[in-house]
Amino acid sequence: DPNNTTAMGIYDALNSRSVFSYGDAKNTIAWGNGNATIYFNGSKLGDHVVEQGASNGWTWRKWNNGRMELYGTASHNPTALNDGVNTMTVTLPVSFINTGFTVLLTPAKCGLLVSSFGDCNGSNAIVHTVNSFALSYKYNHGQAYTVNFNVMVIGGWK
C-alpha cells in the first residue's frame, strides 16, 4: 500500500524486476522499470542520471529528461601539413535519437587551428549521423604530430 508509512522492498518475480516503494506525509520514493519519481520533504527532486558508462576513452551520462552528454578525446594523424586542411570522422560510443546534437571542442595540442566543424554535402548541410560527425581542421606544422581535440557532445537520447 503506497499510503502506508512502512518502508518495504519488493521483487516482482512475474515481471523480473525490482520494485521499491516508500511513502509518508512528506517523502515518497517509488520506482520500477527504470523510471523513478522521487519526492523529498514534499517537493519533487530535479532531474537525475538514469545511465552512465565509459568506452574507448569516452564517458557519457543519460538524464531522465532525455538529455545525453558525452565527453572524450578525438585523435588524428594529419596528412595535409603546413596550413593544410585535414578532415576526420569522430565515431561516438552511443547513439543520439537524431542528428540535432551539439559538439563543443577544444584543441588539446599546439600546431593546429580549428577551421570548421564538419564537411558539408551538396545541400550545404553538415555531414553527420546519430553517432558520428566530421571535423575539418587546419594544421600548421611541417611535421605530422598526432592532433587531439577534447570533445563534449550534447543531445537527446529519447
XYZ file of C-alpha atoms in Angstrom:
158
model
C 0.000 0.000 0.000
C 1.759 3.219 -1.128
C -0.131 5.186 1.533
C 1.414 3.070 4.281
C 4.315 4.673 6.171
C 6.144 1.352 6.393
C 9.262 1.025 4.251
C 9.292 -2.035 2.003
C 11.392 -3.670 -0.663
C 9.709 -5.925 -3.219
C 10.904 -8.035 -6.134
C 8.305 -8.650 -8.852
C 9.095 -12.232 -9.944
C 6.382 -12.239 -12.612
C 7.959 -9.274 -14.442
C 11.570 -9.968 -13.306
C 12.140 -6.507 -11.883
C 12.814 -4.809 -8.601
C 10.083 -2.641 -7.140
C 10.550 -0.341 -4.171
C 8.059 1.996 -2.601
C 8.172 4.158 0.498
C 5.705 6.825 1.488
C 4.754 9.127 4.323
C 3.296 12.619 4.671
C 6.495 14.359 3.449
C 8.579 11.840 1.469
C 7.648 9.498 -1.363
C 10.003 7.271 -3.334
C 8.793 4.748 -5.917
C 10.489 3.057 -8.841
C 10.253 0.126 -11.194
C 11.032 -0.488 -14.882
C 13.869 2.048 -14.658
C 11.589 5.039 -14.086
C 11.535 6.948 -10.832
C 9.673 9.786 -9.205
C 11.367 10.967 -6.049
C 9.973 13.487 -3.594
C 11.878 14.907 -0.656
C 10.088 16.865 2.052
C 7.065 17.118 -0.196
C 8.901 18.555 -3.236
C 9.771 16.651 -6.403
C 13.546 16.303 -6.875
C 15.163 17.602 -10.054
C 16.416 15.611 -12.994
C 18.682 12.616 -12.408
C 21.078 10.344 -14.280
C 19.462 7.074 -15.384
C 22.505 5.558 -17.108
C 26.211 6.264 -17.369
C 29.073 4.454 -18.991
C 32.548 4.516 -20.467
C 34.045 3.061 -23.644
C 37.293 3.670 -25.550
C 38.155 6.855 -23.665
C 34.611 8.275 -23.810
C 32.248 8.729 -20.889
C 28.538 9.522 -21.058
C 25.517 10.270 -18.929
C 21.873 9.825 -19.883
C 19.479 12.039 -17.947
C 15.870 11.171 -17.180
C 14.661 14.242 -19.116
C 16.122 12.775 -22.348
C 19.395 14.735 -22.500
C 22.678 12.883 -23.055
C 26.228 14.189 -22.543
C 29.406 12.585 -23.879
C 32.991 13.550 -23.070
C 36.092 12.255 -24.807
C 39.135 12.894 -26.968
C 39.301 12.691 -30.752
C 42.755 11.999 -32.218
C 44.006 12.160 -35.790
C 47.285 11.982 -37.712
C 47.317 14.836 -40.245
C 48.409 14.204 -43.818
C 47.950 17.777 -45.079
C 50.785 19.761 -43.438
C 51.831 23.455 -43.497
C 48.379 25.042 -43.219
C 46.730 22.113 -44.986
C 43.132 21.212 -44.184
C 42.529 17.737 -42.760
C 39.203 16.001 -42.207
C 38.445 13.275 -39.707
C 35.329 11.360 -38.707
C 34.640 11.065 -34.979
C 32.579 7.991 -34.058
C 30.759 8.079 -30.720
C 30.260 5.005 -28.481
C 26.489 5.593 -28.123
C 23.837 6.994 -30.447
C 21.638 10.045 -30.141
C 17.965 9.896 -31.097
C 18.632 12.212 -34.072
C 21.373 14.342 -35.638
C 20.405 17.516 -33.750
C 23.227 17.225 -31.220
C 25.756 19.933 -30.339
C 29.528 19.403 -30.451
C 31.896 21.532 -28.365
C 35.608 21.000 -28.893
C 38.930 22.405 -27.801
C 42.280 21.717 -29.463
C 44.472 19.852 -26.988
C 47.851 20.260 -28.748
C 49.711 23.113 -30.399
C 50.206 23.233 -34.127
C 46.625 23.102 -35.291
C 43.945 25.649 -35.959
C 40.292 24.661 -36.000
C 38.975 25.826 -39.355
C 35.451 24.394 -39.452
C 33.115 21.864 -37.951
C 32.336 19.119 -40.392
C 32.221 18.579 -44.097
C 29.278 19.967 -45.992
C 27.329 17.994 -48.582
C 25.824 19.347 -51.810
C 22.914 20.981 -49.967
C 25.305 22.777 -47.563
C 24.299 20.567 -44.620
C 26.919 19.263 -42.192
C 27.686 15.586 -42.718
C 26.926 13.575 -39.588
C 24.881 10.644 -38.314
C 23.298 9.868 -34.925
C 26.669 8.544 -33.687
C 29.347 10.325 -35.732
C 30.387 13.681 -37.129
C 33.051 15.042 -39.464
C 35.619 17.557 -38.252
C 37.886 19.631 -40.500
C 40.932 21.367 -39.079
C 43.883 23.347 -40.354
C 47.298 22.013 -39.396
C 50.209 24.475 -39.358
C 53.267 22.262 -38.809
C 55.649 20.854 -41.394
C 55.854 17.577 -39.453
C 52.892 15.341 -38.696
C 52.215 15.016 -34.967
C 49.045 13.404 -33.646
C 46.415 16.063 -33.020
C 43.924 15.761 -30.171
C 40.640 17.523 -29.524
C 38.811 17.488 -26.204
C 35.190 16.898 -27.170
C 31.833 17.343 -25.428
C 28.662 16.296 -27.268
C 25.157 17.123 -26.003
C 21.829 15.993 -27.425
C 18.819 13.779 -26.861
C 18.744 10.028 -26.268
C 14.949 9.650 -26.038
